[in-house]
Amino acid sequence: MAPETPGNEPQALSNLLQENRRFAPPAALAAAANVTSAAYAEAAADRLAFWEHAAERLSWAKRWDTTLEWNPPFAKWFVGGELNVAYNCVDRHVEEGRGDKVAYHWEGEPEGDTRTLTYSDLKNEVGKAANALQELGVGKGDRVAIYMPMIPELPIAMLACARIGAVHSVVFGGFSASALKSRIDDADAKLVITADGGYRRGKPSALKPTVDEAVAECPQVEHVLVVRRTGQEVETNGKDVWWHDVVERQSDQHTAEPHGAEDPLYILYTSGTTGKPKGILHTTGGYLTQTAYTHHAVFDLKPETDIYWCTADIGWVTGHSYIVYGPLANGATSVIYEGTPDTPHRGRFWEIVQKYKITILYTAPTAIRTFMKWGDDIPAKFDMSSLRILGSVGEPINPEAYVWYREHIGDNRCPVVDTWWQTETGAIMISPLPGVTEGKPGAAMRPLPGIDADVVDDQGNSVPNGGGGFLVVREPWPSMLRTIWGDDQRYIDTYWSRFEGMYFPGDGAKRDEDGDLWLLGRVDDVMLVSGHNISTTEVESALVSHPKVAEAAVVGATDPVTGQAIVSFVILRGTAEESADIGTELRNHVAKTLGPIAKPRQILVVPELPKTRSGKIMRRLLRDVAENRSVGDVTTLADSTVMDLISEKLPSAKSED
Ligand code: ATP
Ligand code: MG
């Protein structure tokens, strides 16, 4: 039965899904964990002192005077402090005798194409690149757009910018010329760093022609610095300079000047799932403090022994914070992989885990569901006994996907940390701690120490245990966005206007009977069925828990009887047959799992789902299909032909009651 609250207003968001599985931390991991439950008490007693301790893990040229200056909604952290982010990420490890330690094992997509960079190598490369940027006339505060494949020159370029105080704006290498142009314009970048191309799905994929098209309409761009990666033919024009000409001849010695803790570090445009991308601005001191601390705490990173791999693209915030800044600040050894998980075969990820003896793996639910669809036998062929911690980010992880990940990748040994955060928060905000938390499949569990997150109703009051509503953050945190680049008003309107004095990230959440947090997707996607607010996440998770379903996306479509009705799009598992009564079977399964209120009106079996290039399902396009409208803007889709495949399925999309 759907829980009713007789006599009360309907809840802001219904809590339907029950989950009883629990996974305690492995004893050995708990005994040696970097962070214990004491951290929660320490932060609760004095939040600012807690973040000061975290900041002391970095090397400061000048200590700050004021820990937090809070003029809501504008925060300044570690005011008066000075540090150099690149020095913290690279030089200090060399100075402290760790120059021979590997910073990055880089694995190109073509097999056998690898590079290894120690911290000394990285220091030399960043020094040369910093000298080259200065020779090209880039100085402190200037903006640099970076549009590159996943090659070592990408983090090197970012660190070179950070070193000289230039502000980088990394644009994901899959974006179109017009998307690149609008980001170059918005940030007013004077330099673009790119490559001829990169390898994707077994072949070179060009980048330079896209840059040429974009830059042709950007007169403010003075130079385009081009790395030769694939050796593809490249047209050059007056603005172009080759990396191997300009960077390679520089001295590898470069003095890192300290920058203010509140000087800008980078702008990153959000992925555009919900609307016009926003240029999220991050600064140096607070950002590096929280990315480094959370990487240390959530992944229990032991820099001497761990081999860490985050599979995200550096073009997204996950790559910024957990491939580049957090891991390097902690002196980690990381793996970077250039290509796709199915090249040259569907076991490539597990082959990489086996080859480098990865101990910590951080990936996304969309990837995990894809691996489930491909079959358990693929990971089973590889030795993954080195793994000890598994992470997830990007979307709510369905309980079935969590359990599959734990079992088939983690051999039921490794804790799974489901990390909630977003471009705007800069670093992880809500997550289990692997040595402390008894994990629940599908739950992000608790705000990290020092983070004051809550779930509130539409009046802004905390919901009791067992209740659902809106996720908010009540107090500023070190790595929070400072504003939207060039648009303080949009910053205020977007994040600080829904609830007085609280940051509103746009996500729904529930607090279960134990007080643990579950993320329920974006509030814009919530479905209003017969007066109940039902989250997409819970219905999708119920569908994915059916043995025949690999992936599911649900939307609310206008319905004359119920206001909105639930329309489901499902991809079947490789082995499942599409039978005539699959719709009835799945609808009954959801009704049984969540209650009759959540029973979908329709089930459409589809070959693919529309996803952004970061792998997130774009429900607004499915809503267009479900309501028989022409499909909206598809330019941020990874594959725009997917919508045609789905629309073809529509004639069979009749009501099944
Ligand atoms: P845009 O804001 O332009 O629509 P985006 O929100 O997709 O883009 P990101 O900042 O990369 O861009 O994504 C953050 C969002 O991803 C969060 O607000 C949340 O909806 C979702 N998310 C990330 N991690 C988790 C998680 N562990 N559990 C649930 N949701 C998550
Ligand atoms: Mg967002």
XYZ file of C-alpha atoms and ligand atoms in Angstrom:
689
model
C 0.000 0.000 0.000
C 1.091 3.543 -0.647
C 1.543 5.193 2.726
C -1.218 7.700 3.346
C -1.037 10.460 5.903
C -4.688 10.702 6.979
C -5.777 14.142 8.061
C -2.498 15.696 6.918
C -1.519 17.567 3.807
C 0.041 15.263 1.218
C 3.793 15.029 1.721
C 6.108 17.158 -0.385
C 7.418 13.889 -1.787
C 6.144 10.390 -1.089
C 8.393 7.792 0.514
C 7.487 4.508 -1.167
C 10.557 2.351 -1.487
C 11.498 0.017 1.362
C 14.985 -1.433 1.443
C 16.182 -3.769 4.161
C 19.631 -4.850 3.010
C 22.545 -3.515 5.107
C 26.299 -3.738 4.598
C 28.631 -3.061 7.504
C 32.145 -1.746 6.815
C 34.804 -4.474 6.612
C 36.489 -4.712 10.022
C 40.031 -4.239 8.730
C 39.030 -1.186 6.729
C 37.219 0.317 9.705
C 40.202 -0.293 11.995
C 42.598 1.582 9.698
C 40.200 4.188 8.304
C 41.452 7.733 7.668
C 38.294 9.144 9.189
C 36.256 7.704 12.054
C 32.923 8.667 13.539
C 34.774 11.176 15.733
C 34.842 13.535 12.730
C 31.066 14.031 12.929
C 31.297 15.049 16.575
C 34.268 17.313 15.946
C 32.480 19.120 13.111
C 29.232 19.371 15.048
C 31.043 20.956 17.994
C 32.775 23.616 15.873
C 32.180 23.565 12.135
C 34.642 26.322 11.286
C 37.421 24.798 13.391
C 36.772 21.512 11.580
C 37.281 23.166 8.174
C 40.354 25.011 9.479
C 41.899 21.625 10.310
C 41.028 20.409 6.838
C 42.644 23.521 5.325
C 45.798 22.854 7.339
C 46.304 19.698 5.263
C 47.335 22.103 2.455
C 50.454 24.215 2.187
C 49.712 27.947 2.553
C 52.113 30.734 1.581
C 50.208 32.964 4.002
C 47.700 31.786 6.577
C 44.186 33.248 6.401
C 42.905 35.898 8.818
C 39.194 35.018 8.728
C 37.897 31.485 8.180
C 34.493 32.485 6.790
C 33.017 35.792 5.721
C 29.322 35.182 5.077
C 27.207 37.863 3.467
C 24.355 35.616 2.359
C 24.364 34.266 -0.233
C 27.971 35.295 -0.906
C 30.678 33.391 0.952
C 34.408 33.955 1.260
C 36.533 31.266 2.867
C 40.010 31.562 4.357
C 40.023 35.302 3.694
C 43.498 36.824 3.542
C 45.117 33.435 2.980
C 47.407 32.825 0.009
C 48.371 29.602 -1.694
C 49.189 28.210 -5.103
C 46.943 25.336 -6.151
C 49.473 23.857 -8.606
C 52.221 24.026 -5.981
C 49.951 22.115 -3.603
C 49.066 19.527 -6.229
C 52.557 18.967 -7.598
C 55.659 20.746 -6.262
C 55.202 20.056 -2.592
C 55.146 16.306 -3.170
C 58.458 16.590 -5.024
C 59.945 18.817 -2.312
C 58.881 16.307 0.307
C 60.777 13.492 -1.450
C 57.955 11.892 -3.420
C 59.105 12.996 -6.873
C 59.449 9.430 -8.140
C 55.948 8.473 -7.125
C 53.552 8.031 -10.042
C 50.940 10.773 -10.283
C 49.188 9.395 -13.373
C 49.220 6.107 -15.207
C 47.691 7.162 -18.486
C 46.049 4.516 -20.665
C 45.253 5.539 -24.236
C 42.346 3.863 -25.945
C 44.541 2.061 -28.517
C 45.950 -0.866 -26.560
C 49.593 -0.506 -25.554
C 49.458 3.289 -25.879
C 50.414 4.321 -22.337
C 52.340 7.026 -20.489
C 53.473 7.279 -16.908
C 53.985 10.628 -15.193
C 55.687 10.815 -11.829
C 55.200 13.859 -9.641
C 58.615 15.119 -10.878
C 57.546 14.639 -14.494
C 54.311 16.451 -13.798
C 56.169 19.339 -12.147
C 58.395 19.717 -15.215
C 55.496 19.530 -17.663
C 53.381 22.008 -15.710
C 56.388 24.349 -15.408
C 56.925 24.300 -19.181
C 53.248 24.817 -19.913
C 53.060 27.720 -17.437
C 56.043 29.392 -19.125
C 54.406 28.856 -22.521
C 51.103 30.388 -21.422
C 52.937 33.456 -20.177
C 54.844 33.716 -23.452
C 51.474 33.634 -25.233
C 50.413 36.639 -23.186
C 48.177 34.871 -20.676
C 48.309 36.382 -17.203
C 46.567 36.294 -13.871
C 42.784 36.534 -14.149
C 42.693 35.827 -17.906
C 40.338 33.085 -19.031
C 41.504 30.044 -20.992
C 39.088 27.654 -22.683
C 40.264 24.032 -22.772
C 38.674 21.610 -25.246
C 40.641 18.392 -25.159
C 40.498 14.617 -25.168
C 41.476 12.661 -22.044
C 45.232 12.971 -22.474
C 47.863 14.041 -19.917
C 48.123 17.501 -21.476
C 44.590 18.205 -20.200
C 45.426 18.163 -16.465
C 48.799 19.733 -17.318
C 47.018 22.647 -19.024
C 44.626 23.067 -16.086
C 47.476 23.069 -13.568
C 49.478 25.520 -15.690
C 46.524 27.919 -15.617
C 46.128 27.459 -11.868
C 49.838 28.063 -11.399
C 49.810 31.479 -13.087
C 46.382 32.459 -11.748
C 44.616 32.207 -15.104
C 41.028 30.900 -14.940
C 40.348 27.750 -16.933
C 37.048 26.828 -18.476
C 37.142 23.211 -19.576
C 34.528 22.400 -22.195
C 33.734 18.711 -22.634
C 35.310 17.419 -25.862
C 31.992 16.084 -27.147
C 30.298 19.467 -27.342
C 29.443 21.123 -30.653
C 31.039 24.226 -32.145
C 28.105 26.394 -31.108
C 28.230 25.103 -27.515
C 31.969 25.759 -27.446
C 31.545 29.202 -28.964
C 28.915 30.269 -26.449
C 31.158 29.142 -23.570
C 34.215 30.924 -25.012
C 32.111 34.068 -25.378
C 30.490 33.907 -21.971
C 33.879 33.620 -20.231
C 35.585 35.936 -22.747
C 38.533 33.547 -23.148
C 41.648 34.810 -24.939
C 43.309 31.415 -25.420
C 41.887 28.048 -26.446
C 43.861 24.867 -25.766
C 42.897 21.839 -27.839
C 44.251 18.822 -29.729
C 43.954 17.534 -33.265
C 41.730 14.825 -31.824
C 41.500 11.873 -29.475
C 40.659 8.188 -29.741
C 37.064 7.086 -29.270
C 35.539 3.709 -30.146
C 38.637 2.534 -31.965
C 39.206 5.501 -34.222
C 40.602 9.018 -34.115
C 37.893 11.538 -33.455
C 38.722 15.072 -34.570
C 38.448 18.114 -32.296
C 40.317 20.829 -34.154
C 37.694 21.433 -36.895
C 35.115 22.131 -34.184
C 37.470 24.623 -32.551
C 38.124 26.281 -35.919
C 34.404 26.683 -36.494
C 33.881 28.146 -33.021
C 36.918 30.431 -33.007
C 36.081 31.855 -36.443
C 33.339 33.744 -34.625
C 35.344 34.632 -31.508
C 37.554 37.636 -32.269
C 38.691 37.872 -28.634
C 40.619 34.588 -28.960
C 44.252 35.480 -29.657
C 45.748 31.995 -29.928
C 44.772 28.359 -30.230
C 47.340 26.016 -28.681
C 47.123 22.575 -30.294
C 48.442 19.263 -28.960
C 49.257 16.632 -31.571
C 47.583 13.468 -30.341
C 46.205 11.500 -33.285
C 48.330 12.906 -36.113
C 45.187 13.708 -38.090
C 45.497 16.290 -40.818
C 44.874 19.717 -39.310
C 44.160 22.979 -41.041
C 46.133 25.740 -39.398
C 45.532 29.431 -39.437
C 47.193 32.549 -38.039
C 46.022 31.958 -34.467
C 47.261 28.382 -34.191
C 50.416 27.335 -32.380
C 51.539 23.767 -31.755
C 52.076 22.569 -28.211
C 55.233 20.713 -29.334
C 56.658 23.960 -30.731
C 55.777 26.356 -27.960
C 55.671 24.252 -24.792
C 58.479 21.802 -25.442
C 61.188 24.445 -25.816
C 60.374 26.149 -22.491
C 62.346 25.823 -19.293
C 60.791 23.356 -16.870
C 61.551 25.751 -14.037
C 58.698 28.043 -13.116
C 58.202 29.858 -9.831
C 54.720 29.485 -8.409
C 53.470 32.799 -7.051
C 50.875 32.541 -4.312
C 47.297 33.603 -5.146
C 44.510 34.778 -2.901
C 42.262 32.109 -1.384
C 39.307 33.777 -3.091
C 40.970 34.297 -6.486
C 39.066 32.425 -9.203
C 40.372 28.955 -10.086
C 37.946 27.915 -12.782
C 34.599 28.297 -14.461
C 32.704 25.151 -15.400
C 29.423 25.200 -17.275
C 26.828 22.767 -15.922
C 25.902 19.976 -18.259
C 22.645 21.541 -19.374
C 20.167 18.847 -18.392
C 17.695 21.436 -17.197
C 18.278 24.533 -19.301
C 20.813 27.133 -20.431
C 24.209 26.178 -18.972
C 25.401 28.219 -16.037
C 29.072 29.215 -15.641
C 29.793 27.949 -12.149
C 32.667 29.831 -10.519
C 35.056 28.144 -8.083
C 37.909 29.769 -6.188
C 41.143 28.340 -4.794
C 41.498 27.896 -1.018
C 38.097 26.553 -0.004
C 37.756 24.457 -3.145
C 41.086 22.711 -2.691
C 40.430 22.229 1.027
C 37.155 20.391 0.498
C 38.133 18.387 -2.590
C 41.293 17.159 -0.841
C 39.534 16.432 2.449
C 36.617 14.566 0.872
C 38.911 12.522 -1.363
C 40.867 11.534 1.758
C 37.735 10.793 3.815
C 35.239 9.264 1.378
C 37.726 7.089 -0.509
C 39.923 6.469 2.537
C 42.864 7.240 0.277
C 46.215 5.847 1.416
C 48.601 7.645 -0.941
C 51.441 5.140 -0.410
C 49.502 2.060 -1.455
C 46.280 2.932 -3.255
C 45.853 3.030 -7.017
C 42.829 5.176 -7.666
C 40.707 5.390 -10.808
C 37.867 7.787 -11.472
C 36.311 6.961 -14.845
C 34.644 10.355 -15.367
C 35.642 12.713 -18.131
C 37.745 15.646 -16.917
C 35.280 17.832 -18.828
C 32.787 17.314 -15.975
C 33.126 18.474 -12.398
C 33.815 14.933 -11.205
C 36.977 14.922 -13.286
C 38.011 18.377 -12.070
C 37.597 17.527 -8.394
C 38.391 13.804 -8.326
C 40.851 13.217 -11.167
C 42.801 16.453 -10.945
C 42.585 18.608 -7.820
C 41.595 16.315 -4.931
C 43.800 13.318 -5.790
C 46.851 15.413 -6.680
C 46.537 17.541 -3.544
C 46.627 14.261 -1.614
C 49.620 12.885 -3.536
C 47.607 9.984 -4.958
C 48.545 7.652 -7.799
C 45.696 7.733 -10.320
C 44.797 6.113 -13.603
C 43.407 8.153 -16.503
C 41.763 6.308 -19.392
C 41.182 8.023 -22.713
C 38.458 5.963 -24.328
C 35.159 4.147 -24.028
C 34.419 1.024 -21.922
C 33.610 -1.142 -24.962
C 36.828 -0.642 -26.930
C 38.239 -2.929 -28.127
C 35.987 -5.187 -26.024
C 33.371 -4.880 -23.283
C 35.811 -5.963 -20.591
C 38.160 -3.011 -21.083
C 37.441 -1.402 -17.694
C 38.071 -4.650 -15.840
C 41.214 -5.268 -17.841
C 42.439 -1.847 -16.655
C 41.534 -2.668 -13.040
C 43.496 -5.921 -13.345
C 46.470 -4.336 -15.136
C 47.064 -1.480 -12.693
C 45.776 -3.300 -9.604
C 43.245 -0.557 -8.968
C 42.179 -0.346 -5.331
C 39.582 2.455 -5.498
C 37.140 2.773 -8.403
C 34.784 5.738 -8.861
C 32.178 5.541 -11.634
C 28.558 6.399 -12.495
C 25.225 4.530 -12.242
C 24.706 4.820 -15.998
C 27.942 2.863 -16.534
C 27.012 0.303 -13.895
C 23.611 -0.323 -15.507
C 25.322 -0.738 -18.872
C 27.680 -3.345 -17.410
C 24.691 -5.150 -15.885
C 23.080 -5.206 -19.316
C 26.234 -6.604 -20.921
C 26.287 -9.517 -18.472
C 27.963 -10.798 -15.327
C 30.294 -13.086 -17.243
C 32.385 -10.179 -18.562
C 33.816 -8.837 -15.266
C 34.065 -12.424 -14.007
C 36.924 -13.051 -16.450
C 39.263 -10.569 -14.744
C 41.200 -10.560 -11.486
C 39.842 -7.617 -9.523
C 40.988 -8.747 -6.102
C 42.958 -5.485 -5.672
C 39.752 -3.455 -5.319
C 38.785 -2.266 -1.834
C 36.377 0.678 -2.262
C 33.769 1.447 -4.946
C 32.217 4.847 -5.537
C 29.183 6.095 -7.469
C 28.205 9.580 -8.643
C 25.979 11.367 -11.138
C 22.482 10.046 -10.488
C 20.723 8.195 -7.721
C 22.045 4.637 -7.812
C 19.211 2.115 -8.030
C 19.431 -0.445 -5.210
C 19.731 -3.287 -7.759
C 22.614 -1.538 -9.509
C 24.318 -0.947 -6.150
C 23.996 -4.613 -5.193
C 25.222 -5.748 -8.614
C 28.230 -3.390 -8.359
C 29.015 -4.664 -4.874
C 28.737 -8.282 -5.902
C 30.125 -8.493 -9.439
C 32.784 -5.804 -9.243
C 33.490 -5.691 -5.510
C 33.203 -9.436 -4.796
C 30.968 -8.547 -1.821
C 34.115 -7.277 -0.084
C 34.180 -3.616 -0.990
C 31.961 -0.925 0.485
C 30.051 1.160 -2.062
C 30.019 4.907 -1.404
C 27.147 6.710 -3.131
C 28.337 10.320 -3.290
C 25.843 13.140 -3.795
C 27.120 16.477 -5.007
C 26.942 18.720 -8.082
C 29.000 21.160 -10.144
C 27.814 23.911 -7.849
C 28.920 22.232 -4.615
C 32.427 21.610 -5.994
C 32.988 18.555 -3.818
C 31.137 15.645 -2.224
C 28.474 16.729 0.288
C 26.496 13.603 1.224
C 28.090 10.161 1.307
C 28.759 7.166 3.490
C 32.225 6.983 5.053
C 33.584 3.560 4.076
C 35.077 2.773 7.486
C 32.154 4.091 9.503
C 28.815 3.770 7.761
C 26.649 0.682 7.549
C 25.614 1.120 3.914
C 22.125 0.772 2.450
C 21.712 0.099 -1.274
C 20.475 3.292 -2.910
C 21.084 5.677 -0.008
C 23.651 8.470 0.108
C 23.219 8.212 3.894
C 24.526 11.271 5.801
C 25.919 14.731 5.116
C 29.695 14.605 5.506
C 31.197 16.116 8.651
C 31.104 19.917 8.292
C 28.114 19.868 5.908
C 24.697 20.963 7.143
C 22.238 19.421 4.677
C 18.579 18.808 5.427
C 15.298 17.712 3.844
C 12.464 20.250 4.105
C 8.816 20.514 3.106
C 7.570 23.229 0.779
C 7.420 25.668 3.686
C 11.092 25.061 4.473
C 10.482 23.048 7.651
C 12.591 19.928 8.298
C 10.654 16.784 7.510
C 10.541 14.093 10.199
C 12.116 10.680 9.727
C 10.131 8.781 7.127
C 9.300 11.975 5.223
C 10.203 13.288 1.795
C 10.765 16.755 0.374
C 13.437 19.112 -0.907
C 17.141 18.770 -0.264
C 18.707 21.985 1.110
C 22.026 23.064 2.587
C 21.693 25.339 5.589
C 25.249 26.586 6.072
C 27.951 27.653 3.601
C 30.699 25.130 2.804
C 34.271 25.736 1.599
C 33.962 24.466 -1.996
C 30.591 26.076 -2.746
C 30.203 27.997 -5.969
C 30.836 31.684 -5.400
C 28.443 32.889 -8.097
C 27.388 32.266 -11.682
C 30.063 33.861 -13.835
C 28.962 37.403 -14.648
C 25.453 36.949 -13.268
C 25.061 37.382 -9.501
C 21.312 37.823 -9.890
C 20.887 34.461 -11.597
C 22.964 32.945 -8.777
C 20.574 34.379 -6.199
C 17.452 33.456 -8.169
C 18.526 29.913 -9.014
C 19.861 28.701 -5.696
C 18.815 31.026 -2.878
C 15.255 32.110 -3.628
C 13.190 28.966 -3.147
C 13.793 28.815 0.628
C 14.775 31.764 2.799
C 18.438 31.531 3.842
C 18.997 28.044 2.411
C 20.829 26.739 -0.627
C 18.472 24.775 -2.871
C 20.240 22.389 -5.283
C 17.066 21.418 -7.169
C 16.966 17.809 -5.970
C 14.301 15.921 -4.050
C 15.213 13.667 -1.135
C 13.763 11.648 1.707
C 14.910 10.907 5.218
C 14.197 7.310 6.181
C 13.146 5.952 9.563
C 16.786 5.840 10.696
C 17.405 9.429 9.608
C 19.451 8.438 6.526
C 19.156 10.404 3.284
C 18.024 9.095 -0.098
C 18.228 11.259 -3.210
C 15.068 11.137 -5.320
C 16.047 12.972 -8.508
C 15.319 16.491 -9.640
C 12.225 18.146 -8.263
C 11.354 19.312 -11.795
C 10.841 15.656 -12.690
C 8.545 14.813 -9.760
C 5.195 13.332 -10.876
C 1.920 14.423 -9.315
C -0.405 11.417 -9.423
C -3.818 11.682 -7.736
C -2.463 14.247 -5.305
C 0.711 12.292 -4.477
C 4.147 13.601 -5.366
C 6.034 10.593 -6.656
C 9.716 10.645 -7.478
C 11.022 9.276 -10.753
C 13.851 7.572 -8.883
C 11.689 5.266 -6.798
C 9.605 4.068 -9.743
C 12.698 3.594 -11.900
C 14.410 1.639 -9.126
C 11.335 -0.574 -8.769
C 11.444 -1.288 -12.509
C 15.180 -2.006 -12.453
C 14.592 -4.477 -9.621
C 12.646 -6.670 -12.068
C 14.985 -9.338 -13.492
C 14.070 -8.517 -17.104
C 14.818 -4.777 -16.879
C 18.246 -3.234 -17.424
C 17.351 0.468 -17.444
C 14.251 2.541 -16.912
C 13.148 6.149 -17.158
C 9.747 7.386 -16.059
C 7.894 10.651 -16.562
C 4.560 12.121 -15.583
C 2.231 12.745 -18.533
C -0.998 14.736 -18.322
C -3.918 12.463 -17.547
C -7.608 13.405 -17.438
C -8.295 11.262 -14.371
C -5.221 11.380 -12.160
C -3.706 14.745 -13.114
C -0.526 13.064 -14.211
C 0.023 9.424 -15.007
C 3.301 7.536 -14.989
C 4.715 6.595 -18.369
C 7.729 4.262 -18.304
C 10.419 3.678 -20.871
C 12.408 0.512 -20.271
C 15.378 -1.244 -21.809
C 15.304 -4.995 -21.320
C 18.313 -7.016 -20.229
C 20.281 -8.761 -22.968
C 18.683 -12.130 -22.182
C 15.069 -10.993 -21.728
C 12.526 -11.428 -24.526
C 9.981 -8.739 -25.287
C 6.696 -10.601 -24.780
C 3.145 -9.408 -25.325
C 2.386 -9.220 -21.622
C 5.655 -7.605 -20.489
C 3.777 -4.348 -19.858
C 1.302 -5.972 -17.478
C 4.071 -7.891 -15.762
C 6.140 -4.754 -15.108
C 3.166 -2.616 -14.090
C 2.126 -5.226 -11.543
C 5.688 -5.509 -10.309
C 5.823 -1.770 -9.583
C 2.415 -1.841 -7.903
C 3.568 -4.697 -5.699
C 6.906 -3.046 -4.840
C 5.781 0.527 -4.211
C 1.991 0.405 -3.927
C -0.837 0.863 -6.449
C -0.420 4.646 -6.540
C 2.908 4.199 -8.354
C 1.584 1.763 -10.982
C 2.629 3.078 -14.416
C -0.123 3.770 -16.939
C 2.090 2.639 -19.801
C 5.286 0.726 -20.376
C 7.239 1.301 -23.549
C 10.080 -1.061 -24.356
C 12.769 0.994 -26.114
C 16.243 0.205 -27.456
C 17.933 3.234 -25.864
C 17.232 6.171 -23.568
C 18.059 9.810 -24.253
C 21.112 10.751 -22.199
C 23.309 13.773 -21.855
C 26.953 13.372 -22.663
C 27.615 12.887 -18.961
C 25.243 9.901 -19.022
C 22.185 11.392 -17.342
C 18.711 10.571 -18.554
C 16.944 13.585 -20.122
C 13.409 13.101 -18.909
C 12.014 16.305 -20.384
C 12.400 14.821 -23.884
C 10.575 11.675 -22.814
C 7.807 13.855 -21.425
C 7.417 15.360 -24.903
C 7.008 11.853 -26.322
C 4.614 10.778 -23.581
C 2.429 13.803 -24.183
C 2.591 13.464 -27.978
C 4.396 16.757 -28.468
C 7.172 17.314 -30.914
C 10.437 16.641 -29.149
C 12.292 19.685 -27.751
C 15.929 20.730 -27.965
C 18.132 17.645 -28.394
C 21.485 19.386 -28.803
C 22.887 18.302 -25.439
C 22.105 14.635 -26.116
C 24.998 12.225 -26.555
C 23.181 10.673 -29.513
C 20.403 12.730 -31.044
C 19.080 9.843 -33.164
C 17.892 8.085 -30.011
C 14.737 10.166 -29.940
C 13.759 8.908 -33.404
C 14.106 5.304 -32.238
C 11.889 6.055 -29.250
C 9.268 7.969 -31.193
C 8.955 5.018 -33.597
C 7.808 2.960 -30.628
C 4.978 5.345 -29.942
C 2.088 3.777 -31.930
C 2.125 0.904 -29.431
C 2.032 3.330 -26.508
C -1.617 3.020 -25.685
C -3.044 2.858 -22.220
C -3.019 -0.671 -20.883
C -5.920 -0.524 -18.490
P 22.340 21.057 -15.174
O 22.398 21.650 -13.785
O 22.820 21.988 -16.232
O 21.035 20.444 -15.457
P 23.582 18.677 -14.171
O 22.838 18.988 -12.913
O 23.282 17.404 -14.869
O 23.416 19.882 -15.205
P 25.946 18.117 -12.600
O 26.292 19.239 -11.711
O 27.073 17.328 -13.149
O 25.139 18.678 -13.847
O 25.027 17.088 -11.861
C 24.598 17.249 -10.534
C 23.272 16.545 -10.334
O 23.420 15.142 -10.539
C 22.740 16.659 -8.927
O 22.038 17.866 -8.736
C 21.829 15.436 -8.849
O 20.601 15.675 -9.495
C 22.595 14.407 -9.637
N 23.460 13.578 -8.776
C 24.792 13.575 -8.706
N 25.241 12.633 -7.849
C 24.159 12.027 -7.337
C 23.958 10.966 -6.391
N 24.954 10.336 -5.816
N 22.678 10.632 -6.105
C 21.646 11.255 -6.688
N 21.775 12.239 -7.592
C 23.011 12.628 -7.919
Mg 22.443 20.744 -11.969
